[in-house]
mmCIF file of C-alpha atoms in Angstrom:
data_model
loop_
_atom_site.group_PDB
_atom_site.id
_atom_site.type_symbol
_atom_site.label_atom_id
_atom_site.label_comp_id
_atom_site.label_asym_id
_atom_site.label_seq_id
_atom_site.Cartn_x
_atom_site.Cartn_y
_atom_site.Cartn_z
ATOM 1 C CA UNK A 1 -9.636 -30.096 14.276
ATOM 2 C CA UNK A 2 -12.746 -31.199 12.886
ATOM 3 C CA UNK A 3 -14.715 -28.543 13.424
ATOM 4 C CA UNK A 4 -12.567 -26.630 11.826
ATOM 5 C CA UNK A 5 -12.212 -28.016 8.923
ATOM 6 C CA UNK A 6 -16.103 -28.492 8.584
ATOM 7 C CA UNK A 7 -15.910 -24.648 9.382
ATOM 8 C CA UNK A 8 -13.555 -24.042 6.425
ATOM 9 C CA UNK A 9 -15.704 -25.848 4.138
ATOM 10 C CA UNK A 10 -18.797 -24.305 4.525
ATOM 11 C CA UNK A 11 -16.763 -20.911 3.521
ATOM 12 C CA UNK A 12 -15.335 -22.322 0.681
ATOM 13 C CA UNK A 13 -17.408 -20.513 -1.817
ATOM 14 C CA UNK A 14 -17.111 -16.966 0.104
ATOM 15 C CA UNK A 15 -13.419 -16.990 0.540
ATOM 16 C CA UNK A 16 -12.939 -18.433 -3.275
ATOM 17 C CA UNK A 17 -14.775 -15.393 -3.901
ATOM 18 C CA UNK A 18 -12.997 -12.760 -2.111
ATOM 19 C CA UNK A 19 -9.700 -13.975 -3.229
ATOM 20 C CA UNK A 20 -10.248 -14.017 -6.775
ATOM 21 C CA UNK A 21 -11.398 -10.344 -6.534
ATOM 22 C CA UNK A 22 -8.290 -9.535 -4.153
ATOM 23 C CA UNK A 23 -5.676 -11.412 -6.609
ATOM 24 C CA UNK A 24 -7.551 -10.323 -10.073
ATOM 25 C CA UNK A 25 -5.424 -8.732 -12.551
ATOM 26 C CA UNK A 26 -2.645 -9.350 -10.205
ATOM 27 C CA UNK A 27 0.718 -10.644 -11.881
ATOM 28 C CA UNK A 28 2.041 -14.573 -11.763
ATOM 29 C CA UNK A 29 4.246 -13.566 -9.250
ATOM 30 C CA UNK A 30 1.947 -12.327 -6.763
ATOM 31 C CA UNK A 31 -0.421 -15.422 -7.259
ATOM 32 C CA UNK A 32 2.691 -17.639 -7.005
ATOM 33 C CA UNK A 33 3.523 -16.388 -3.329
ATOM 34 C CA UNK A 34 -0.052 -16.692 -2.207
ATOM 35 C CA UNK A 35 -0.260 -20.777 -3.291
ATOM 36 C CA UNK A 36 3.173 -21.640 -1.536
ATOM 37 C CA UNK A 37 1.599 -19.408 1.449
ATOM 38 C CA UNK A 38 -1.246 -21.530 1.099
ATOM 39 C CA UNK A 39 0.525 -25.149 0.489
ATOM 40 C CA UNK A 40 2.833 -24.216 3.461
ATOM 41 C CA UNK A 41 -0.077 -23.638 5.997
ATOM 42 C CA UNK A 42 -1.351 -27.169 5.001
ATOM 43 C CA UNK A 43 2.244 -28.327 6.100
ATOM 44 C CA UNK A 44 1.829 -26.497 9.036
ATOM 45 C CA UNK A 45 0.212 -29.353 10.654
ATOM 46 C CA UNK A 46 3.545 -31.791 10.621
ATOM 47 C CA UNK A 47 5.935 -30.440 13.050
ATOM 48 C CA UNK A 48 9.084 -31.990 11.068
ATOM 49 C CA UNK A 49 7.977 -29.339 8.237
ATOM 50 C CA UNK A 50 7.625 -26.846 10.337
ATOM 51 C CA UNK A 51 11.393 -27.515 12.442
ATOM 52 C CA UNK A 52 12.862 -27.904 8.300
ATOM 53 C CA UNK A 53 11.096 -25.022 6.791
ATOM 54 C CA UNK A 54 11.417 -22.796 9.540
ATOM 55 C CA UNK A 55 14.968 -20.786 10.417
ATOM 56 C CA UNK A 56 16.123 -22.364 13.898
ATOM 57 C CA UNK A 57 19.084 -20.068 15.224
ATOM 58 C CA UNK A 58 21.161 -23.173 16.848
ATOM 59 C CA UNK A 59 20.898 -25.053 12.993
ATOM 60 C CA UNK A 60 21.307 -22.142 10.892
ATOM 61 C CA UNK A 61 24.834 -21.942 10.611
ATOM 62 C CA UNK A 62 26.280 -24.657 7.632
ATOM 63 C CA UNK A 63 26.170 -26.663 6.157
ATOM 64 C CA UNK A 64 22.655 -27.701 8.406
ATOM 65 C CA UNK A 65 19.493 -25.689 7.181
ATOM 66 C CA UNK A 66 20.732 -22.310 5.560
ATOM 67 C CA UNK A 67 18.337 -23.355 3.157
ATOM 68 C CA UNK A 68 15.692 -22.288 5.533
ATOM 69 C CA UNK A 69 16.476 -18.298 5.180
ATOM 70 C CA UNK A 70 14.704 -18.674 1.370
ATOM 71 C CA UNK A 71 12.276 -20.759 3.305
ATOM 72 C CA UNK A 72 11.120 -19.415 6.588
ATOM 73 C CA UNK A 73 8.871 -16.377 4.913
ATOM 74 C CA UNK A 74 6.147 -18.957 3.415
ATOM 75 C CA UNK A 75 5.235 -21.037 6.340
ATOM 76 C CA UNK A 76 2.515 -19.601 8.779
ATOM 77 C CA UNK A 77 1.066 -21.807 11.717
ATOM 78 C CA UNK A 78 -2.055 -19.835 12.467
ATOM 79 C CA UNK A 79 -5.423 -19.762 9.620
ATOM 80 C CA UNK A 80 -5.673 -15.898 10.202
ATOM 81 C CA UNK A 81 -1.845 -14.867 9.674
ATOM 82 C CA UNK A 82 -2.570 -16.850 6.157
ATOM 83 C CA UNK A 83 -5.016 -14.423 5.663
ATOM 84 C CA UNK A 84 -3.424 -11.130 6.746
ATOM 85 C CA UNK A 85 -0.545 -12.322 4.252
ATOM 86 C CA UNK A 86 -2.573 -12.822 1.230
ATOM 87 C CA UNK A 87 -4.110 -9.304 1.402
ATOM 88 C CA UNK A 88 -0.913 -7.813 2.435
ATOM 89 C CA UNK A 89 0.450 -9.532 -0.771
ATOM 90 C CA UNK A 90 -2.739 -9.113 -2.614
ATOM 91 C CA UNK A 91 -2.563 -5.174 -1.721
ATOM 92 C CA UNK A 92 0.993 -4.683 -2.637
ATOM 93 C CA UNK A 93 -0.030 -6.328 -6.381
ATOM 94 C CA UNK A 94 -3.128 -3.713 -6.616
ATOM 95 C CA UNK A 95 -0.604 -0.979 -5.140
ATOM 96 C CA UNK A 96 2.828 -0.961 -5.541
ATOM 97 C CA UNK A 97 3.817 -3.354 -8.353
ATOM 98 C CA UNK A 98 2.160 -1.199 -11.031
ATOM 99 C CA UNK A 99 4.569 1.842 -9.877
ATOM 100 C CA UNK A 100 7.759 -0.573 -9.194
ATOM 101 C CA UNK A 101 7.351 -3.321 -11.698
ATOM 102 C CA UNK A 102 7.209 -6.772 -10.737
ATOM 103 C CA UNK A 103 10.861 -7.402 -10.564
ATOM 104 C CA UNK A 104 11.474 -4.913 -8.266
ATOM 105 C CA UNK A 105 8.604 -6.098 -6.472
ATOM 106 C CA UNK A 106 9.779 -9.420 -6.322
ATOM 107 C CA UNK A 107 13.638 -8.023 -5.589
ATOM 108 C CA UNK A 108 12.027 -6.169 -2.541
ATOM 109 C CA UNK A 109 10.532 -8.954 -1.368
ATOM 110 C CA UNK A 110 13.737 -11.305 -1.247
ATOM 111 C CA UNK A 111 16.013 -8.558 0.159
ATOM 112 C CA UNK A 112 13.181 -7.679 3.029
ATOM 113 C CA UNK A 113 12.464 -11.357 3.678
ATOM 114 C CA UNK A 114 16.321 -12.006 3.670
ATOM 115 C CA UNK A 115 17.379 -9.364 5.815
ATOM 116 C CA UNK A 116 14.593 -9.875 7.791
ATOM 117 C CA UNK A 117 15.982 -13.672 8.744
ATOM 118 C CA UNK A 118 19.396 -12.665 9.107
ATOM 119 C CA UNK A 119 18.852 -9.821 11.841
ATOM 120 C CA UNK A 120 16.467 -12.022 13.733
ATOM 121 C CA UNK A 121 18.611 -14.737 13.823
ATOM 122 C CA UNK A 122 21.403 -12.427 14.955
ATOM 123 C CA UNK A 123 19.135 -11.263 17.854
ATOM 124 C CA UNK A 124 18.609 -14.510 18.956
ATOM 125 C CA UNK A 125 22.054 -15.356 19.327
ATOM 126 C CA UNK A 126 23.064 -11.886 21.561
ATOM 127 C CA UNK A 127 20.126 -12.798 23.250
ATOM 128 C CA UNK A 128 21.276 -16.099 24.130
ATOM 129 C CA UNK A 129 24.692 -14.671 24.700
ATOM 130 C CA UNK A 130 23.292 -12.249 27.482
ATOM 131 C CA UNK A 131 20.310 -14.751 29.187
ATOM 132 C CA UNK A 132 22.853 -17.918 28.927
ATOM 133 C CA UNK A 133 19.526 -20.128 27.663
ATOM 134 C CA UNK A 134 20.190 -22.642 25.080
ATOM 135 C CA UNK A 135 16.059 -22.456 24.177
ATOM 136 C CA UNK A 136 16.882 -19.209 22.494
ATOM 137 C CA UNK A 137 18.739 -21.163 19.789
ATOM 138 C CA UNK A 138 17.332 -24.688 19.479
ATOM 139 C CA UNK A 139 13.209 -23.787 20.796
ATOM 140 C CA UNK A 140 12.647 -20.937 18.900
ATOM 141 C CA UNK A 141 11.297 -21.039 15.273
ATOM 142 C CA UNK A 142 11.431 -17.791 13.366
ATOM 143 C CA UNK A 143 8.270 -17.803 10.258
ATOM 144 C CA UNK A 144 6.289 -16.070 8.499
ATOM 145 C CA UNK A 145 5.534 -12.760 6.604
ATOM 146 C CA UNK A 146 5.817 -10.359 9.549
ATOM 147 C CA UNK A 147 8.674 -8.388 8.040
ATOM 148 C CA UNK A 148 7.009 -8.134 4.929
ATOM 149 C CA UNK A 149 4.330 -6.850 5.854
ATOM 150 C CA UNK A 150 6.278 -3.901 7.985
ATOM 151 C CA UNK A 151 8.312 -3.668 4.756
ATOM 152 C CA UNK A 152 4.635 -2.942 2.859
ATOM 153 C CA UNK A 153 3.281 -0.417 5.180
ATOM 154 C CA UNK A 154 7.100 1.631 5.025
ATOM 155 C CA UNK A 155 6.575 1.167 1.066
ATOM 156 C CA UNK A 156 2.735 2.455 1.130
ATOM 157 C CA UNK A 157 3.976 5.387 3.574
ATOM 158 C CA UNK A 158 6.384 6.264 1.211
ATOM 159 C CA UNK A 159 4.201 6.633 -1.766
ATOM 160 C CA UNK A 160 1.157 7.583 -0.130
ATOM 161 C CA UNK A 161 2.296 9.669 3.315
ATOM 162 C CA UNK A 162 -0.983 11.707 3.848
ATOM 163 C CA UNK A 163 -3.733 9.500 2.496
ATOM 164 C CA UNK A 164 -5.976 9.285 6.074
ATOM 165 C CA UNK A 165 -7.410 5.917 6.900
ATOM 166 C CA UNK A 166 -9.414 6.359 9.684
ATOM 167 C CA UNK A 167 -10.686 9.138 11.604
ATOM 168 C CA UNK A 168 -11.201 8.832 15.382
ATOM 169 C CA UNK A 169 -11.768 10.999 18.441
ATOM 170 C CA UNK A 170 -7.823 11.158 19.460
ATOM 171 C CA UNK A 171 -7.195 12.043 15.747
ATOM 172 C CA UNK A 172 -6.575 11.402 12.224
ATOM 173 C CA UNK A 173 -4.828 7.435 11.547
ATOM 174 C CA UNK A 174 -3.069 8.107 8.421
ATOM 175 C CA UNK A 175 -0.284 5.901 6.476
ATOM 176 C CA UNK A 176 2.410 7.700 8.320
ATOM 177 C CA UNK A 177 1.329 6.542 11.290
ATOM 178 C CA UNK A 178 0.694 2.936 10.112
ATOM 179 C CA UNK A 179 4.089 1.256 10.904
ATOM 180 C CA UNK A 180 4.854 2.071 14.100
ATOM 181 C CA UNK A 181 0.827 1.601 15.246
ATOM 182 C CA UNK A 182 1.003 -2.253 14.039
ATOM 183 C CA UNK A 183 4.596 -2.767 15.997
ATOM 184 C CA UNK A 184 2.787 -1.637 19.050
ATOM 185 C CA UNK A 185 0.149 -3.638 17.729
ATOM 186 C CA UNK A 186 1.679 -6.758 17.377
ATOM 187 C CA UNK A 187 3.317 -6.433 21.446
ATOM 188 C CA UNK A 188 -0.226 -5.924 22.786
ATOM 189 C CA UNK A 189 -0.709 -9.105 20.388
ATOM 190 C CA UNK A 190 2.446 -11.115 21.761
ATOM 191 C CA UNK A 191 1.239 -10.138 25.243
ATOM 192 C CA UNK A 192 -2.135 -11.531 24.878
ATOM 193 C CA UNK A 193 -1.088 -14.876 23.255
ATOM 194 C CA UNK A 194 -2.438 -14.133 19.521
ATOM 195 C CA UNK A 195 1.002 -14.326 17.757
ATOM 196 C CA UNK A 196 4.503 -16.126 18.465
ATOM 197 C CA UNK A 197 7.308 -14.213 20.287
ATOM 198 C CA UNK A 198 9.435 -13.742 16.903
ATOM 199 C CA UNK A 199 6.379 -11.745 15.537
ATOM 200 C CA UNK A 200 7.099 -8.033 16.970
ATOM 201 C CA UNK A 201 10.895 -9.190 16.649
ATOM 202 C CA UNK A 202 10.457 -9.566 12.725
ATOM 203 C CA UNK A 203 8.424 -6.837 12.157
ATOM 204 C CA UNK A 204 10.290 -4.709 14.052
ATOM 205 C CA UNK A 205 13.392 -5.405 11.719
ATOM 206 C CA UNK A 206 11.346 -5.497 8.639
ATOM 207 C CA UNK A 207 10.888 -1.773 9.408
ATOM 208 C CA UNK A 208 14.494 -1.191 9.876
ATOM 209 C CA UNK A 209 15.604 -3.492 6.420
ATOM 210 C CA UNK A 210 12.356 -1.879 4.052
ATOM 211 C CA UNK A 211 13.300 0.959 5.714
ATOM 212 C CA UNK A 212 17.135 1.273 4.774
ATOM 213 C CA UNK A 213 16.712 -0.235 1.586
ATOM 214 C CA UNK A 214 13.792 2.504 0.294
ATOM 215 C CA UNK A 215 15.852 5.403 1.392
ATOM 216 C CA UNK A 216 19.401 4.651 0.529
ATOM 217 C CA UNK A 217 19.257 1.773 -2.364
ATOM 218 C CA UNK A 218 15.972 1.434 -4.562
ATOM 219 C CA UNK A 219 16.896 1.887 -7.987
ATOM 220 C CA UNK A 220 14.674 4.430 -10.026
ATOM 221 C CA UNK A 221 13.709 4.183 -13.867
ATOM 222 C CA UNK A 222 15.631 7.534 -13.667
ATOM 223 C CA UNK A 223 19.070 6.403 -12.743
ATOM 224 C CA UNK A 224 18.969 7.754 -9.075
ATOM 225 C CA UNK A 225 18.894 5.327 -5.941
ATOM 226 C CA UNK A 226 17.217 5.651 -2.506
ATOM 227 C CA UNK A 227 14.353 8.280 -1.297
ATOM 228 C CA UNK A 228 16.297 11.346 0.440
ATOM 229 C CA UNK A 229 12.780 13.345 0.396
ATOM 230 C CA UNK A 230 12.145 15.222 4.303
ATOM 231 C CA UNK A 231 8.785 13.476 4.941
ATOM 232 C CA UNK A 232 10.931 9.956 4.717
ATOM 233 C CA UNK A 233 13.533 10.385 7.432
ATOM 234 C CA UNK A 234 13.277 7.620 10.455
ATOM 235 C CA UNK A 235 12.443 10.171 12.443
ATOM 236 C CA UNK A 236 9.201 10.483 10.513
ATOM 237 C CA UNK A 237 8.320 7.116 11.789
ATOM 238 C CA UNK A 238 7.600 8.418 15.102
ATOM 239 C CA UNK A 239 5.248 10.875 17.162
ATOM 240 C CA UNK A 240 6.264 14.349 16.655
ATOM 241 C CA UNK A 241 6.847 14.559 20.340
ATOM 242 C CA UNK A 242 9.778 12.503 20.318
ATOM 243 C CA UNK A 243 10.805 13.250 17.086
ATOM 244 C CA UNK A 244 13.732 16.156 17.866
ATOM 245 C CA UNK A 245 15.976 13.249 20.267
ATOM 246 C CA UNK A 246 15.366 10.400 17.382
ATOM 247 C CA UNK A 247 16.521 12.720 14.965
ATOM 248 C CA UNK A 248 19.528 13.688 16.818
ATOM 249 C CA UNK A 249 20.727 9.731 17.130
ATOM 250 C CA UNK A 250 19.719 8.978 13.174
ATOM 251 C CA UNK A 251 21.439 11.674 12.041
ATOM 252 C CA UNK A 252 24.585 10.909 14.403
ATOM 253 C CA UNK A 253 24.293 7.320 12.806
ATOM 254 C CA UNK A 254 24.016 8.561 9.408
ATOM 255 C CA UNK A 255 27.219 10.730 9.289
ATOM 256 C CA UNK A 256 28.899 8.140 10.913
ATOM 257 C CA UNK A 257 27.702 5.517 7.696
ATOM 258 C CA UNK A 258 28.981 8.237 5.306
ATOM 259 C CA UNK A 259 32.673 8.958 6.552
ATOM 260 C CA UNK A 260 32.877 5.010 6.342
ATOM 261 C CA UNK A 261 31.710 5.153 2.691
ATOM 262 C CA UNK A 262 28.089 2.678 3.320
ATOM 263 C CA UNK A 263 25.860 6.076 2.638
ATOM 264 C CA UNK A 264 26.379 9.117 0.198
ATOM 265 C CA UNK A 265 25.241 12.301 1.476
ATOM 266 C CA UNK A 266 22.776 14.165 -0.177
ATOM 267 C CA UNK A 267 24.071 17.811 -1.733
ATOM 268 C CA UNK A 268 22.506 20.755 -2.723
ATOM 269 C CA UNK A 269 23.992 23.122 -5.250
ATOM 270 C CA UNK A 270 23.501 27.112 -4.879
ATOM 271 C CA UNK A 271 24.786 29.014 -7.902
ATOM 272 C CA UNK A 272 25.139 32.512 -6.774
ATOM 273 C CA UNK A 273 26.527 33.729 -9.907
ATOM 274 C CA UNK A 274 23.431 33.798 -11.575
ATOM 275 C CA UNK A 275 22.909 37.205 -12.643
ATOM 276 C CA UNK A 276 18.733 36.808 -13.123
ATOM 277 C CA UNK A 277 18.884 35.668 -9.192
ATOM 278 C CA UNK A 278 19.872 32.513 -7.255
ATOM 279 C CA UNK A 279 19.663 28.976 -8.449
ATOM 280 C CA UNK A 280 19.260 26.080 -6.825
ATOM 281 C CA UNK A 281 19.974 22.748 -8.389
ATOM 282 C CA UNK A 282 17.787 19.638 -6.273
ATOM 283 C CA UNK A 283 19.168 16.674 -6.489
ATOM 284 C CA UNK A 284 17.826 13.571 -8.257
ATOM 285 C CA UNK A 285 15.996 12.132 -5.688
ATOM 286 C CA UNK A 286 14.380 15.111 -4.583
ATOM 287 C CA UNK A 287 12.915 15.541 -8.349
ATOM 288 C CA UNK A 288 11.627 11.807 -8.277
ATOM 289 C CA UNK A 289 9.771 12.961 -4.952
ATOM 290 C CA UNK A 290 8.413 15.362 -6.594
ATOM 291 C CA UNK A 291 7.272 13.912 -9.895
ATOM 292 C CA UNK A 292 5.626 11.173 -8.049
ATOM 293 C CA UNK A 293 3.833 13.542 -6.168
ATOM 294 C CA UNK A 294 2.461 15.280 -9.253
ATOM 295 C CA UNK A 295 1.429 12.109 -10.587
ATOM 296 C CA UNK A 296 -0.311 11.167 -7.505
ATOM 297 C CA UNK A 297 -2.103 14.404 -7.325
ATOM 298 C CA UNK A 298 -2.973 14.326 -10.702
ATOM 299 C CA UNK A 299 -4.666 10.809 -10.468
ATOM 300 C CA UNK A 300 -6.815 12.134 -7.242
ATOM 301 C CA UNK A 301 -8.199 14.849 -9.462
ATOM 302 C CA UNK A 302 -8.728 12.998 -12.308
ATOM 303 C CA UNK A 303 -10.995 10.662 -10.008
ATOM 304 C CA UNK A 304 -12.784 13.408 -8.371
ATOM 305 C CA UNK A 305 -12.983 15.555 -11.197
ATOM 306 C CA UNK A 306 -15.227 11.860 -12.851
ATOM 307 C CA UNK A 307 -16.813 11.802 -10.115
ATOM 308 C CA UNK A 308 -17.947 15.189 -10.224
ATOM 309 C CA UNK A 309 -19.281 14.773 -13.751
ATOM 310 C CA UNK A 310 -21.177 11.650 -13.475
ATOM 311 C CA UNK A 311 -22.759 13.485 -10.566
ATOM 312 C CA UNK A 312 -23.791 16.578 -12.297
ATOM 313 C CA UNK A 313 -25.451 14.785 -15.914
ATOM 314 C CA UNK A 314 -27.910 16.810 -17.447
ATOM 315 C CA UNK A 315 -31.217 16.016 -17.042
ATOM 316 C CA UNK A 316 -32.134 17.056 -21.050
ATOM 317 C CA UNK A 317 -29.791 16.174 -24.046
ATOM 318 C CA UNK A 318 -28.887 19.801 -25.363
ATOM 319 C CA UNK A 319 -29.783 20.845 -28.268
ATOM 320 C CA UNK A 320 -27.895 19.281 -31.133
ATOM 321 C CA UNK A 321 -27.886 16.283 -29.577
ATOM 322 C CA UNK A 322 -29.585 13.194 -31.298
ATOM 323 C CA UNK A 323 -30.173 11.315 -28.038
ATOM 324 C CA UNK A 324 -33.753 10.100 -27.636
ATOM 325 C CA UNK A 325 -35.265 10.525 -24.620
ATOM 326 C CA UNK A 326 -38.593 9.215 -23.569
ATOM 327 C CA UNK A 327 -41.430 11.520 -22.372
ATOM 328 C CA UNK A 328 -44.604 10.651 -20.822
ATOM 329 C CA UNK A 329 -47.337 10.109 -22.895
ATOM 330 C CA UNK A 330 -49.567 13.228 -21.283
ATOM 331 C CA UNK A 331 -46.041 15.222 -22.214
ATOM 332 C CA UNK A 332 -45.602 13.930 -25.181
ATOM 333 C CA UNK A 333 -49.797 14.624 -26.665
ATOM 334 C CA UNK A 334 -48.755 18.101 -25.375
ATOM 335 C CA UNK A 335 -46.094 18.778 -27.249
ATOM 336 C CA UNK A 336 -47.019 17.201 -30.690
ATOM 337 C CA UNK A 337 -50.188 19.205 -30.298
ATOM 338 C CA UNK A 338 -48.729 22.177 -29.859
ATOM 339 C CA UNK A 339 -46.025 21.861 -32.875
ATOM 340 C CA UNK A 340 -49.122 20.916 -34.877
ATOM 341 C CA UNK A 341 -50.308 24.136 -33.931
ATOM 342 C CA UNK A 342 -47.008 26.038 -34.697
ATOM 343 C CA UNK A 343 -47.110 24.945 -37.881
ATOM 344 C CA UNK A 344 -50.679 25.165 -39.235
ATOM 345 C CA UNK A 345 -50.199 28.840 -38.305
ATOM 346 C CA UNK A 346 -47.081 29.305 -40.054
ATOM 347 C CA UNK A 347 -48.732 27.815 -42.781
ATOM 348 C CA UNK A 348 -52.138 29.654 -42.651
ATOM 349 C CA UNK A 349 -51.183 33.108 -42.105
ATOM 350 C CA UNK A 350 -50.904 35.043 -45.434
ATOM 351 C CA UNK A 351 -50.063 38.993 -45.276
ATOM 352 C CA UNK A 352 -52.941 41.378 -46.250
ATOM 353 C CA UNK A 353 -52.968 44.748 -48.147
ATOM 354 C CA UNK A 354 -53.817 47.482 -45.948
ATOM 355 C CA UNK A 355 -56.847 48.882 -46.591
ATOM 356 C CA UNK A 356 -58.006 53.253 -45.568
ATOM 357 C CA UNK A 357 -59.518 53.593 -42.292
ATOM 358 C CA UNK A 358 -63.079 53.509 -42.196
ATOM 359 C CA UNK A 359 -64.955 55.977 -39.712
ATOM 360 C CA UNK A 360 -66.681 54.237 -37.204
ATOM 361 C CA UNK A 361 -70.940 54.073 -37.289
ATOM 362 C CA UNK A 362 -73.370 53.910 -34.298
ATOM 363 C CA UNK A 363 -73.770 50.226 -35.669
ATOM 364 C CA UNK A 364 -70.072 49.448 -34.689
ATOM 365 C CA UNK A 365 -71.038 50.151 -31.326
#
């Protein structure tokens, strides 16, 4: 414990550093979530705030700790979770607030974080119902930001689908194929001992919550609600392999939410009347796609069109131009000498008359 401590201390400076550049021009809100993070870990260390903070299935029903389901998202037992969830919250403030806002920031990360403890909760208990073992209720403490961070990496593949990360032998590693690689992730993680057994668990449903919510119930500045675009489906979560049979069960699922009224199905109109040719009305959400696409586009060639200019300065001010620029002094002699030279010949040469031609003598020669 000493050690590290003594460890922490030494990097003091270096992590103050980084996390004032991360959190910079970040808004109250996002520095808020990071400190409790932070204050929580320090609590970490007492297991009696870590049992009250923490959502326990067997005490979670009231009127024990329901108070824990607001709770459970800031407390983190391990030093290097702390960190993952400062730059996934430090990220989302350099990302995604200044295109949401920070209420609906702040809204997706209640509803997420929520959600998030309700369904694990209510996987513990069917899981206790089907094993018989009373540990699964009162031995199992569900914490932490893993369903956030799921709900981030959904959020960033929404806005961003084909930005590529990393480029490796097998392939391109692009945002759409973020999610589902840190789920995988996170069991090789579980497996090896790195993270508790709730963490795949809550990330898994964080996909499934950020997931539902993005597609179906995000309000727009426009009026419209959810994401209905192609490249957003659940299906798109997966390898295109598999995708045909996971299609087949969302969509089954889907139609089944919208005869009960939960979803609203998403309508084209084809006006065929049209005497210039055929119409087609897109819906709402389809026009929000497509607007933040242009916006996105337009930002990437604003940046490389800057880029391309600050590359390509000339070398020379043109002419006009009343910057001064400095010349070696060789140069410089050179060229006064020969504007001296310029103009005492401008000023020296005077016309003369012409004069007959005068027949050449042996004396010429």
């Amino acid at each position: 414990m000493m050690a590290v401590f003594r460890t922490l201390r030494r990097n003091v400076p270096y992590l103050k550093q980084q996390l004032c550049a991360l959190l910079g021009n970040t808004s109250n809100s996002v520095k808020l979530i990071c400190f409790v993070v932070l204050i929580s870990y320090a609590l970490s260390y007492w297991d009696l705030a870590v049992e009250v903070i923490s959502v326990t299935p067997g005490y979670i029903m009231p009127p024990l700790r329901l108070w824990s389901l607001f709770t459970f998202c800031f407390m983190e037992i391990h030093f290097w979770e702390v960190l993952i969830d400062i730059v996934t919250v430090g990220l989302c403030g350099k990302l995604i607030e200044p295109l949401w806002g920070p209420v609906e920031m702040l809204t997706f990360f209640a509803i997420v974080n929520f959600g998030v403890g309700i369904l694990t909760t209510t996987f513990y208990f069917i899981l206790y119902y089907c094993l018989n073992d009373i540990q699964c209720l009162y031995n199992v403490y569900i914490h932490g930001l893993a369903g956030y961070i799921a709900g981030v990496s959904v959020a960033v593949k929404q806005i961003m689908p084909d930005l590529v990360i990393i480029k490796t032998p097998l392939g391109k590693l692009s945002n759409r194929n973020v999610p589902l690689s840190v789920f995988f992730l996170s069991l090789i993680f579980k497996i090896v001992g790195l993270v508790d057994g709730t963490y795949p668990t809550m990330y898994f449903l964080g996909l499934i919550v950020s997931w539902i919510y993005l597609r179906f119930y995000q309000k727009h500045s426009n009026g419209t609600r959810g994401d209905m675009a192609d490249y957003f489906t659940f299906a798109s979560f997966f390898p295109n392999v598999i995708q045909p049979p996971i299609t087949i069960i969302s969509n089954s699922i889907y139609n089944g939410l919208v005869k009960i009224g939960i979803c609203k199905r998403n309508l084209r109109k084809f006006d065929m009347t049209n005497p210039s040719g055929v119409t087609i009305s897109v819906s709402n959400m389809d026009q929000h796609d497509m607007e933040r696409r242009r916006q996105i586009a337009l930002k990437a060639l604003s940046e490389r069109l800057s880029k391309s200019y600050s590359d390509k300065q000339p070398l020379l001010p043109l002419s006009g131009s009343t910057a001064n620029v400095s010349l070696p002094p060789v140069v410089a002699q050179n060229r006064e000498e020969s504007s001296t030279s310029q103009n005492v010949q401008e000023a020296v040469s005077i016309p003369i008359p012409s004069t007959p031609a005068v027949k050449a003598t042996s004396e010429d020669t």
